[in-house]
Coordinates of C-alpha atoms in Angstrom, one line a residue:
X1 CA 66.6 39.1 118.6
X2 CA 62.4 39.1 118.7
X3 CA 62.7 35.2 118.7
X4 CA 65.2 35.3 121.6
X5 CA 62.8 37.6 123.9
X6 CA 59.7 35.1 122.9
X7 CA 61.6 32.3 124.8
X8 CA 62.0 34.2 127.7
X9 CA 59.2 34.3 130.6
X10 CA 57.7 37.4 130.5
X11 CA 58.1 38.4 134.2
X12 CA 54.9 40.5 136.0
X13 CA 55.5 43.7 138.2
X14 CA 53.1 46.3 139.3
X15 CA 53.9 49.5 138.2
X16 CA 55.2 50.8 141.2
X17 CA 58.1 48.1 140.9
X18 CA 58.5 49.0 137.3
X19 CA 58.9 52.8 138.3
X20 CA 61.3 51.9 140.7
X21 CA 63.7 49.5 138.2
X22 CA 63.7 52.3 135.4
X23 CA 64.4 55.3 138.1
X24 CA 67.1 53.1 138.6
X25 CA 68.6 52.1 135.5
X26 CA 68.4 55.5 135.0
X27 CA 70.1 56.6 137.4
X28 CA 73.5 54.1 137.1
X29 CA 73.2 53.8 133.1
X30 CA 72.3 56.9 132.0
X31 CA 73.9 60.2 134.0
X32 CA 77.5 59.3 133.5
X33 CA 78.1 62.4 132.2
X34 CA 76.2 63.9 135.0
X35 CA 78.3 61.9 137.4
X36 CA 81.6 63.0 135.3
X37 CA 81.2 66.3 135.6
X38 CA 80.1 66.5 138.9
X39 CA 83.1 64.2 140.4
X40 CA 85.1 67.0 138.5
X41 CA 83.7 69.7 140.5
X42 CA 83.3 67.9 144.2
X43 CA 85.5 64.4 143.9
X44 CA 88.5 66.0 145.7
X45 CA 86.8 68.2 148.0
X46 CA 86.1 67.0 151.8
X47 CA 83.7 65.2 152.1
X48 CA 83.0 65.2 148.1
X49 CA 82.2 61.3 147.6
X50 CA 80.0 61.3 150.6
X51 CA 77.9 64.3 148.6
X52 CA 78.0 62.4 145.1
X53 CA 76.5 59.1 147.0
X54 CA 73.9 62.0 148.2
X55 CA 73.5 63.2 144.7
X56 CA 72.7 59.8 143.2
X57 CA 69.6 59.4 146.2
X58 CA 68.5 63.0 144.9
X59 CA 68.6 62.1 141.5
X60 CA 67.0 58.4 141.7
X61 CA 64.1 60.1 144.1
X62 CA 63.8 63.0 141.4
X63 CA 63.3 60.5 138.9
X64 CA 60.5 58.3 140.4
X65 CA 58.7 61.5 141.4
X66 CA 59.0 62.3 137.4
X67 CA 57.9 59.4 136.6
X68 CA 55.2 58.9 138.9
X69 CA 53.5 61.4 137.6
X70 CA 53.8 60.3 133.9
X71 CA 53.0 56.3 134.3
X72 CA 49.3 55.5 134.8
X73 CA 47.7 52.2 133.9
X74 CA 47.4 51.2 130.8
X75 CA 49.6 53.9 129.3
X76 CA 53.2 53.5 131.3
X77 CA 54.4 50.9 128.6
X78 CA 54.5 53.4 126.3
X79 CA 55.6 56.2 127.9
X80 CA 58.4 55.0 129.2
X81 CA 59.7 53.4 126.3
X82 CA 59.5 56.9 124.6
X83 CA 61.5 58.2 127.5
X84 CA 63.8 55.7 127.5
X85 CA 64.9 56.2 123.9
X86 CA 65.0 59.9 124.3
X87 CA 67.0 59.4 127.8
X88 CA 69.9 57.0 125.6
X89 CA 70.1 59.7 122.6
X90 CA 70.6 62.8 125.4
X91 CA 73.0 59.8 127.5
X92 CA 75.0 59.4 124.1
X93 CA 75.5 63.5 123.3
X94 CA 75.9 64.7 126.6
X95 CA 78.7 61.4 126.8
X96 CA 80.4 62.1 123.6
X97 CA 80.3 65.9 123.8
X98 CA 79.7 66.6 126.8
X99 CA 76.7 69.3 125.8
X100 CA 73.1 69.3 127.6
X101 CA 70.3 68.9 125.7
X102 CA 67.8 72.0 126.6
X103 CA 64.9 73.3 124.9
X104 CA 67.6 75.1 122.6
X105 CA 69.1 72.4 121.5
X106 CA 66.1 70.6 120.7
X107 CA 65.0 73.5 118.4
X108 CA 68.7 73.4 116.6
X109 CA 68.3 69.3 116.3
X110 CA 64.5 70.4 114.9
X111 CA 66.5 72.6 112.0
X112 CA 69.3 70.6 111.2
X113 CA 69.4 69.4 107.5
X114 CA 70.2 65.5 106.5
X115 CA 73.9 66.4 105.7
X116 CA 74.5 67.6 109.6
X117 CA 72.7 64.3 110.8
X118 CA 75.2 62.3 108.6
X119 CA 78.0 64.2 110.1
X120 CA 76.8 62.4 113.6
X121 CA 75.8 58.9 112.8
X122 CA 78.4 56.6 113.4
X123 CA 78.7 52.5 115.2
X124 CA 78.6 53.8 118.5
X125 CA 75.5 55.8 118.3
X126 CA 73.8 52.8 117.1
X127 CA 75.3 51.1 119.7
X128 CA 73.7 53.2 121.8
X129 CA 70.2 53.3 120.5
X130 CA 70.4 49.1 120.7
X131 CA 72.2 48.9 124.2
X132 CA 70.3 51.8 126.0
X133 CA 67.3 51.9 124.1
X134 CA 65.8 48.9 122.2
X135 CA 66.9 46.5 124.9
X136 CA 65.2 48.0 127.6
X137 CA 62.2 48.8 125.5
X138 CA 61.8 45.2 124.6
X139 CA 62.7 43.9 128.0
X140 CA 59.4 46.9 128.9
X141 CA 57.3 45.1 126.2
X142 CA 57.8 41.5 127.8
X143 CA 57.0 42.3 130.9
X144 CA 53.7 41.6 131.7
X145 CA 52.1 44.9 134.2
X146 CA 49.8 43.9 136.7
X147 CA 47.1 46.7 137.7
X148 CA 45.3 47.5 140.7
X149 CA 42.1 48.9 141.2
X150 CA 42.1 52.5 140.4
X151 CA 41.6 53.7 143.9
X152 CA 44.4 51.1 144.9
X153 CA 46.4 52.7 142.5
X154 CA 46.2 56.0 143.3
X155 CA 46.8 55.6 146.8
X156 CA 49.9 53.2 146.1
X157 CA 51.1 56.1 143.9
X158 CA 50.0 59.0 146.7
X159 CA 52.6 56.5 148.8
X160 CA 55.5 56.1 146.4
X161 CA 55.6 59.4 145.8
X162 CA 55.5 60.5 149.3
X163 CA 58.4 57.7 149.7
X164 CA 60.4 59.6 147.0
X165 CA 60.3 63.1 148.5
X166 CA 61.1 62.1 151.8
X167 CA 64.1 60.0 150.7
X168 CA 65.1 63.1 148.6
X169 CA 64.9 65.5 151.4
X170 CA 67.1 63.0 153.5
X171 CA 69.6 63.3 150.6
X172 CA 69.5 66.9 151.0
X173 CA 69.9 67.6 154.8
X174 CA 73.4 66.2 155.6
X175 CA 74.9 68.3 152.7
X176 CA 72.8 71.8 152.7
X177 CA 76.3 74.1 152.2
X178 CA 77.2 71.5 149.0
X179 CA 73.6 71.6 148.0
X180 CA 73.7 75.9 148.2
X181 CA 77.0 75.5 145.9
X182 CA 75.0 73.1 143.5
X183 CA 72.1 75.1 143.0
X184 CA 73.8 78.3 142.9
X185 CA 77.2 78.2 141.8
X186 CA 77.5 75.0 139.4
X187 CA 74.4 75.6 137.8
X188 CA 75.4 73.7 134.3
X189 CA 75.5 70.3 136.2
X190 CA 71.8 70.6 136.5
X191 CA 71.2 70.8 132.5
X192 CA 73.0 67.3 132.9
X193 CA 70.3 65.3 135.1
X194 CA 68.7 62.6 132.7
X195 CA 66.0 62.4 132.3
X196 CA 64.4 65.0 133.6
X197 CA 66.2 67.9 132.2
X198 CA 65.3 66.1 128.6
X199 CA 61.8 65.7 129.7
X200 CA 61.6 69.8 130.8
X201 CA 62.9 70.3 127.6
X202 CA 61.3 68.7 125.4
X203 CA 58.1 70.2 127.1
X204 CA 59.6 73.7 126.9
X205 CA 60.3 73.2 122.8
X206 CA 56.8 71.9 122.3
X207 CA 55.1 74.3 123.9
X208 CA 57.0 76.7 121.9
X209 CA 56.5 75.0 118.7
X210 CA 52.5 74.3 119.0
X211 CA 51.8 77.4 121.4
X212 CA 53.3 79.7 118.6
X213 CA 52.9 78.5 115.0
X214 CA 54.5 80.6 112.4
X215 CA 52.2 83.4 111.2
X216 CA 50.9 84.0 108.2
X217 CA 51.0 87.4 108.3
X218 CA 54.1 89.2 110.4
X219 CA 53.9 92.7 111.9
X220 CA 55.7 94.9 108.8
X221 CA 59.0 96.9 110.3
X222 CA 60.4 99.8 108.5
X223 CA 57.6 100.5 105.7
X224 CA 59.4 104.1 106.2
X225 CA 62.7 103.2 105.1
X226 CA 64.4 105.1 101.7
X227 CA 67.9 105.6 100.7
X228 CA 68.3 109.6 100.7
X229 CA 67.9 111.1 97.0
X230 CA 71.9 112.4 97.3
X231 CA 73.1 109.3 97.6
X232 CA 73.7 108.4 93.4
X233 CA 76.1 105.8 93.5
X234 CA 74.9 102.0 94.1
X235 CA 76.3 100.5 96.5
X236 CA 76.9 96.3 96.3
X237 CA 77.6 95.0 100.0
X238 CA 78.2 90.9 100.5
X239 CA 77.1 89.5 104.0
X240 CA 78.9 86.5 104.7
X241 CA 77.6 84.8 107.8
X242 CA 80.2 82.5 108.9
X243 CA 79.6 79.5 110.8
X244 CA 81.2 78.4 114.2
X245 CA 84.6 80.6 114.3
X246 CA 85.2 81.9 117.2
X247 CA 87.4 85.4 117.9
X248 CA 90.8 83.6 119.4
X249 CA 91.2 81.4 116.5
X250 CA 91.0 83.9 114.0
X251 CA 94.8 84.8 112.8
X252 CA 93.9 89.2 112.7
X253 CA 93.1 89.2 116.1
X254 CA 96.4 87.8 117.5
X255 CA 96.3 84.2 117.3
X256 CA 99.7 82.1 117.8
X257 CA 98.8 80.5 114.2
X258 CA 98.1 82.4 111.1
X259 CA 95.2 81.1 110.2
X260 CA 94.1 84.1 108.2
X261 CA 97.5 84.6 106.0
X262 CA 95.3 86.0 102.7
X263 CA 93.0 88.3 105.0
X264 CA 96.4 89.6 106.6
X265 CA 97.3 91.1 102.9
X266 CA 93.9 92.6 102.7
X267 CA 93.3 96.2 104.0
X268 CA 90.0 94.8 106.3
X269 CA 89.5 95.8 109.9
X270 CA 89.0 93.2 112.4
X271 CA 86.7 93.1 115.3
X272 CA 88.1 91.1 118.0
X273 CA 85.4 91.6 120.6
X274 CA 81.9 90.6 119.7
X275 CA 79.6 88.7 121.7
X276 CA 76.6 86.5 119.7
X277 CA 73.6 86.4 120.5
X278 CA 73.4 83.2 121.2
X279 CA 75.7 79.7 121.0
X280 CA 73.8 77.7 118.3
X281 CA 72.6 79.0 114.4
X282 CA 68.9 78.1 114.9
X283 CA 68.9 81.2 117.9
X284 CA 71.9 83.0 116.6
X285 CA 71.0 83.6 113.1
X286 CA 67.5 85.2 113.5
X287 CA 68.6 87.3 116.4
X288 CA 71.4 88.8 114.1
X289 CA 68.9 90.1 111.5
X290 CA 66.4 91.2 114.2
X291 CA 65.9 94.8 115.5
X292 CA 65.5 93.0 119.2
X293 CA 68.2 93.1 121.6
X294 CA 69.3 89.9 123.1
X295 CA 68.1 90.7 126.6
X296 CA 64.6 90.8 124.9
X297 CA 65.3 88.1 122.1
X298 CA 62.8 85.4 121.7
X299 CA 62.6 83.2 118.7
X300 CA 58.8 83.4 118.5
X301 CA 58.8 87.2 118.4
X302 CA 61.5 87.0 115.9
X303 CA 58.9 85.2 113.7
X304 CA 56.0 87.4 114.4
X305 CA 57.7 90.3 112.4
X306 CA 59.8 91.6 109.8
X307 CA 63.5 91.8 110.0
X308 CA 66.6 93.3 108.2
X309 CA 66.1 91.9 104.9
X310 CA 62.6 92.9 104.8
X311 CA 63.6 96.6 105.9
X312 CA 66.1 96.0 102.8
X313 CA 63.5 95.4 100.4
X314 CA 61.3 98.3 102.1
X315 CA 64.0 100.5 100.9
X316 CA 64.1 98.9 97.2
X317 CA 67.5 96.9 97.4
X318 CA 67.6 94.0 96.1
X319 CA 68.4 91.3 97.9
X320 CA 69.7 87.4 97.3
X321 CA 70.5 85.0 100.2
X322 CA 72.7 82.0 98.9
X323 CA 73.2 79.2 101.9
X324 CA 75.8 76.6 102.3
X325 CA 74.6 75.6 105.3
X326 CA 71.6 73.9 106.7
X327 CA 68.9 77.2 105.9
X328 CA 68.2 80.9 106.9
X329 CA 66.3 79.6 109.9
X330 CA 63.7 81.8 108.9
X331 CA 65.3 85.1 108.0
X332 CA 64.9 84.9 104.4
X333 CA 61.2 84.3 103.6
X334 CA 59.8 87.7 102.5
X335 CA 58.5 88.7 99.7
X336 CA 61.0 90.3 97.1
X337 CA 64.2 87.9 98.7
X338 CA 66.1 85.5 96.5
X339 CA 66.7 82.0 98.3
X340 CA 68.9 79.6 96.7
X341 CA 70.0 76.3 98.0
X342 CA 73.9 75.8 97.2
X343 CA 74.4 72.2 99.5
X344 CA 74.4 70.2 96.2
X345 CA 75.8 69.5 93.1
X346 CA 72.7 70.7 91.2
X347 CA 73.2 74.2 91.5
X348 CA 77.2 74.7 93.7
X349 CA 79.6 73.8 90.9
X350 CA 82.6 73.3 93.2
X351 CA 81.1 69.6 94.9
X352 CA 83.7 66.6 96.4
X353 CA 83.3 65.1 99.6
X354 CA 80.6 68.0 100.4
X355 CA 79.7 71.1 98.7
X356 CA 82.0 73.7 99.1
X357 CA 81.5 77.5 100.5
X358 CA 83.3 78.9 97.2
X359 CA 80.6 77.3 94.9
X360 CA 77.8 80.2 96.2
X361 CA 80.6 82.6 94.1
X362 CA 79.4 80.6 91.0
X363 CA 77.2 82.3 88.8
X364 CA 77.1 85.9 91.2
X365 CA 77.6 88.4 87.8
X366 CA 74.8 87.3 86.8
X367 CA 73.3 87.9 89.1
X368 CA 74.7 91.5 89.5
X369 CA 73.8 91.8 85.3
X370 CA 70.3 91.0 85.8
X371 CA 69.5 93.4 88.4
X372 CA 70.9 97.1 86.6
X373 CA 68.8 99.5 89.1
X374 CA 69.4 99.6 92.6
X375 CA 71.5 98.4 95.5
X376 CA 72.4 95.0 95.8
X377 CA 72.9 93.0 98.8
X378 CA 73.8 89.4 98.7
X379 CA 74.1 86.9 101.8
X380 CA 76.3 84.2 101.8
X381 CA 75.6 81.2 104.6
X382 CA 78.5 79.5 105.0
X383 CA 79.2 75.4 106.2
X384 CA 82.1 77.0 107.4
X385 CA 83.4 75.7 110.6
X386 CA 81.0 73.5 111.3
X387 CA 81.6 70.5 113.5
X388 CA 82.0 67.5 114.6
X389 CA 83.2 66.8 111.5
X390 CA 85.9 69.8 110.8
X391 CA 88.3 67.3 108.7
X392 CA 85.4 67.8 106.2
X393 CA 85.0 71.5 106.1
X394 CA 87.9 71.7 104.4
X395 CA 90.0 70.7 100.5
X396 CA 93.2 68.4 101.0
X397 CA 95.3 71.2 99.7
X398 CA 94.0 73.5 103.0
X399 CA 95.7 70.3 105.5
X400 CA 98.3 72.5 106.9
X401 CA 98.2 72.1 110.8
X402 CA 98.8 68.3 111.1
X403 CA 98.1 65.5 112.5
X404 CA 94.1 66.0 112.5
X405 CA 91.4 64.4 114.5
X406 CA 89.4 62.4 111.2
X407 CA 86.8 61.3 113.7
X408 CA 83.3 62.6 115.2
X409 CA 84.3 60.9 118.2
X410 CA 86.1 64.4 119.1
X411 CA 86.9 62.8 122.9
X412 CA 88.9 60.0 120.9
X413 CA 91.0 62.6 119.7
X414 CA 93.6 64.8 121.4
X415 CA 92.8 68.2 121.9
X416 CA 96.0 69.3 119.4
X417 CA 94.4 67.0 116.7
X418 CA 90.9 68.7 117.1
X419 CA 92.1 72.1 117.4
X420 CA 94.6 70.9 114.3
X421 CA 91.4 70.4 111.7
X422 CA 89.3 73.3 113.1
X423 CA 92.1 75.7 112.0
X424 CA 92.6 74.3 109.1
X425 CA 88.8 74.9 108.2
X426 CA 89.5 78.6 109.2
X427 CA 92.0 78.6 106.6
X428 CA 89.7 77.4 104.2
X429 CA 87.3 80.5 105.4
X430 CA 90.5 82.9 105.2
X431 CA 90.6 81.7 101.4
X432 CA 87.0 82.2 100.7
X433 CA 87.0 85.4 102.1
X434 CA 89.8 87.0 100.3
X435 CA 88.2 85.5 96.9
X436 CA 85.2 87.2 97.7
X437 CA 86.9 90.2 98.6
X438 CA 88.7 89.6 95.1
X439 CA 85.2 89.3 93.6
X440 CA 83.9 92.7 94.2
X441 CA 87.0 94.4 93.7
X442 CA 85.9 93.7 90.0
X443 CA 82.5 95.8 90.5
X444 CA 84.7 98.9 92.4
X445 CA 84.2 101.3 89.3
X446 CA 80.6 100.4 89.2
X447 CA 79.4 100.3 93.0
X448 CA 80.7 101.0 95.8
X449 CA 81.5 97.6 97.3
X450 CA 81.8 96.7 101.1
X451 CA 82.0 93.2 102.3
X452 CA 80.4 92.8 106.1
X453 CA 81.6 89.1 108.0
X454 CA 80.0 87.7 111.2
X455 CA 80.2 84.5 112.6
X456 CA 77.1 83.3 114.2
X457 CA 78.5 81.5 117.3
X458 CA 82.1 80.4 118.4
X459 CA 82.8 76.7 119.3
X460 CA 84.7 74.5 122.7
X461 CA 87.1 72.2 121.6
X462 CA 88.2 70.4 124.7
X463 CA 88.5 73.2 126.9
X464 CA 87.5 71.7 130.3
X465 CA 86.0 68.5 128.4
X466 CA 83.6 71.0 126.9
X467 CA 82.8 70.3 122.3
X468 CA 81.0 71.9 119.7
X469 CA 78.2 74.2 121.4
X470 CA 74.8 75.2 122.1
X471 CA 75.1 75.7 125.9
X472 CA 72.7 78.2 127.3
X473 CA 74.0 81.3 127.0
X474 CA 74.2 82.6 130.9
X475 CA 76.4 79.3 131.0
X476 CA 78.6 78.9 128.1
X477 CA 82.3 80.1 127.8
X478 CA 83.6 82.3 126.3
X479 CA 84.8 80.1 123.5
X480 CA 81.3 79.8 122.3
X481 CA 80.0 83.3 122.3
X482 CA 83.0 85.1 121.0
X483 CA 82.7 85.2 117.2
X484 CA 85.1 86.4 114.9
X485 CA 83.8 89.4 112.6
X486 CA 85.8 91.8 110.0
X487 CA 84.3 94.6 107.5
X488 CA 86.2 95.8 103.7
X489 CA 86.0 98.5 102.2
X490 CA 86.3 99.1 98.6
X491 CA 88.3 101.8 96.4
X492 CA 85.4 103.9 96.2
X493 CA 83.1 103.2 99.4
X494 CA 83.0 106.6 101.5
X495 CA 84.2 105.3 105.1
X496 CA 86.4 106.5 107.8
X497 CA 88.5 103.8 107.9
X498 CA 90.5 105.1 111.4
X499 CA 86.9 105.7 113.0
X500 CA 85.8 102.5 112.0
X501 CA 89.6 101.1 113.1
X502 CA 89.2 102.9 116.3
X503 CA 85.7 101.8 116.9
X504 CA 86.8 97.9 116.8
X505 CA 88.8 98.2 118.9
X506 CA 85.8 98.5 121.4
X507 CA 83.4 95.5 122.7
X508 CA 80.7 94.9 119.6
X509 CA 77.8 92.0 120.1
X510 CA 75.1 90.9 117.2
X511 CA 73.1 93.8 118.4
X512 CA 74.9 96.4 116.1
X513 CA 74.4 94.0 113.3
X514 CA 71.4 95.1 111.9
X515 CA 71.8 98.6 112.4
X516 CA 75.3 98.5 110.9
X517 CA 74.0 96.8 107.4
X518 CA 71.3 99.8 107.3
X519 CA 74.2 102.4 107.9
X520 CA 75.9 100.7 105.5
X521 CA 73.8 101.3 103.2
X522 CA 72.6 104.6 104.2
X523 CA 69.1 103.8 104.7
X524 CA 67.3 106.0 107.0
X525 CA 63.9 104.6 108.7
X526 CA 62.4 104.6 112.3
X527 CA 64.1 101.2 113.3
X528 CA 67.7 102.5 112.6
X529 CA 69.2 103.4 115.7
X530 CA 72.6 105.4 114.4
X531 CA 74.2 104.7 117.7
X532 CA 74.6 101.0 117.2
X533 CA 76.3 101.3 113.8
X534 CA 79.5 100.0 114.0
X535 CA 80.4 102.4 111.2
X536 CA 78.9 105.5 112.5
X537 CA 78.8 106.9 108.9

């Protein structure tokens, strides 16, 4: 290919030309999805085309005025071949998924493990990256940039970019009432602009990453906490923390398929309205273990203190966190917490395509045998649910809802075949659950056992062209922040089991997470707030 571009005459533009061939090329190649979604929303109103033409002038104006600012001399070359590789990566996941890529994505794609990348490479993203990035970026290389002299260039750029705000407020003026509707009403479509929703991002995540580094030392939260001196009997509590089920899916709360047959024949209790805290595991997770409400949630405050395993260690439990999944995304770090890695062979003994959830059961009495004083929590991360890629989550002997979609390409599939392999991963979870249940039913003379399961976020799988997750929040349907959750009880644990029946029967969120765990566990400290229990022992 380098050979080929050598022959080539290397044509010469100033930069204001060059600003105005990549605003637009950016504009026709890479805002389909924008385009998509928007034609869904206005195409077949009155006077609908006429506003999408009107959108395109907005959004090619928007994007010199971006760039503009960003291009100067000697150092637009390279900035705009950065943005143009970043602009085809957002182009290709907003396409295929149909998700925007905000500063909360950007800090899940900053946490996800190798495995999770593998799950997403595939011929047409390198496609992609070739068509909609190298090529232009070579093509930017070639081309030789002729500069003026700085004052000439600064008032040529004062011009284009009064040029591009006039020409956007001309786009504007015809259509105010669509315009009001946009702004207002169909708020998502703006996460969709590209690329200057990537670039806002991208300066949002960095400024949260550099303006915030991890501390060294985090504020300490519930130094007060103890377990009462009546309370004799240990207590051995599993946290699972599942991984993209959402509520409607899940067979105990009413779902047309019985995706939870095992769990059905279990005496748990089933919460079939809770709300995360967030749509992805990199904002989701932490927030579950916090103290903060979600209204107030923000990861770098989650970092700057303690959280619910620390209180648990405070209080002299002992605790283990196993994980399946990518990591605890910063919840298990302090001091006196067992972490231990169970996505390979070396230490899950139950390994095939991937490592499976069941494998973090391995090895567990030991565990329990090693630790004789004290109660004993253990967290168990699952893979779970996890998508594109749900064929995967799953052994063949789990295939019951057929056919499945066996692709990432989840728009290549029909929305039966996608919903087909994520139930079929629930099933998988329904069995992992009742052998964990299983599990501590051997320890019920010795402890009194409890199992606590929360999902972190819930999952679209076609619904109004909508995949996997990670929307904001304010934004996202229901599908993705409805999370399935269920508590069991064993023989000797002292619960109201009709209080607790009653009480789920009532709207839950992550928020009573924490504070459930502690009651749980009868802990008393400052940071319990009884009222938020879910248990209300």
């Amino acid at each position: 290919m380098m050979p080929f571009f050598r022959k080539l005459t290397a044509p010469t533009l100033s930069i204001t030309r060059l600003i105005l061939l990549c605003a637009l090329c950016f504009t026709i190649f890479y805002n389909l999805a924008f385009f998509r979604n928007s034609f869904a929303v206005y195409g077949a109103t009155p006077g609908g085309l006429a506003f999408l033409g009107s959108l395109a002038l907005f959004l090619f104006s928007l994007t010199v005025l971006v760039l503009s600012v960003l291009c100067f001399r000697y150092f637009t070359k390279p900035v705009l071949i950065v943005v143009i590789f970043g602009a085809a990566l957002a182009n290709y996941f907003m396409n295929r998924f149909n998700i925007v890529v905000d500063s909360a994505m950007l800090t899940n794609v900053a946490m996800t493990d190798p495995n999770e990348v593998h799950d997403l490479l595939d011929l047409s993203l390198i496609l992609q990256i070739l068509l909609f990035g190298l090529l232009p970026a070579l093509v930017i290389l070639r081309t030789r940039i002729h500069c003026q002299r700085f004052s000439q260039e600064i008032w040529t750029r004062l011009k284009l970019m009064a040029a591009a705000l006039l020409l956007l407020i001309l786009s504007l003026a015809p259509f105010t009432s669509y315009y009001t509707s946009f702004f207002r009403e169909h708020k998502l479509l703006r996460y969709y602009t590209n690329p200057a929703t990537f670039l806002y991002s991208s300066v949002k995540f960095l400024q949260e990453a550099l303006g915030n580094p991890i501390p060294s030392q985090r504020f300490v939260l519930g130094l007060d906490a103890r377990i009462p001196a009546q309370d004799q009997s240990r207590e051995l509590l599993i946290l699972v923390v599942g991984e993209t089920v959402r509520a409607d899916h899940f067979g105990l709360n009413g779902y047309e398929r019985n995706t939870t047959p095992r769990l059905a024949r279990e005496n748990v209790i089933s919460f079939d309205d809770v709300t995360a805290c967030g749509t992805s595991t990199a904002y989701s997770l932490p927030c579950m273990f916090s103290f903060i409400p979600r209204e107030d949630f923000d990861l770098d405050d989650f970092r700057q203190q303690e959280n619910l395993l620390d209180v648990l260690t405070h209080a002299g439990v002992n605790v283990l966190w196993r994980d399946n999944n990518s990591d605890s995304k910063g919840v298990a770090i302090g001091a006196g917490i067992t972490l231990e890695d169970f996505r390979g062979p070396e230490r899950n003994p139950v390994c095939d395509e991937e490592c499976r959830d069941i494998g973090m059961l391995s090895g567990l009495d030991d565990y329990i045998s090693a630790h004789p004083d004290g109660d004993i929590v253990i967290v168990l991360h699952q893979l779970g649910n996890h998508g594109p890629a749900y064929y995967k989550r799953y052994p063949p002997e789990f295939e019951v809802f057929t056919p499945v979609c066996r692709s990432i390409e989840l728009s290549a599939c029909s929305d039966a075949e996608i919903t087909n392999a994520y139930d079929n991963a629930l099933l998988y979870t329904d069995y992992f659950l009742s052998e964990t249940i299983a599990f501590l039913r051997r320890y019920d003379a010795d402890f009194e056992t409890a199992l606590y399961y929360m999902s972190d976020h819930g999952e679209s799988l076609g619904e109004n062209g909508l995949y996997l997750h990670g929307l904001p929040w304010l934004l996202a349907p229901k599908a993705q922040k409805q999370v399935a959750s269920i508590l069991w009880f064993g023989q000797r644990y002292r619960a109201d089991h009709e209080q607790v029946a009653a009480r789920a029967r009532h709207p839950a969120s992550h928020d009573n997470y924490s504070h459930t765990v502690l009651d749980m566990l009868e802990i008393q400290s400052e940071v319990f707030e009884p009222g938020k229990s879910l248990i209300r022992r």
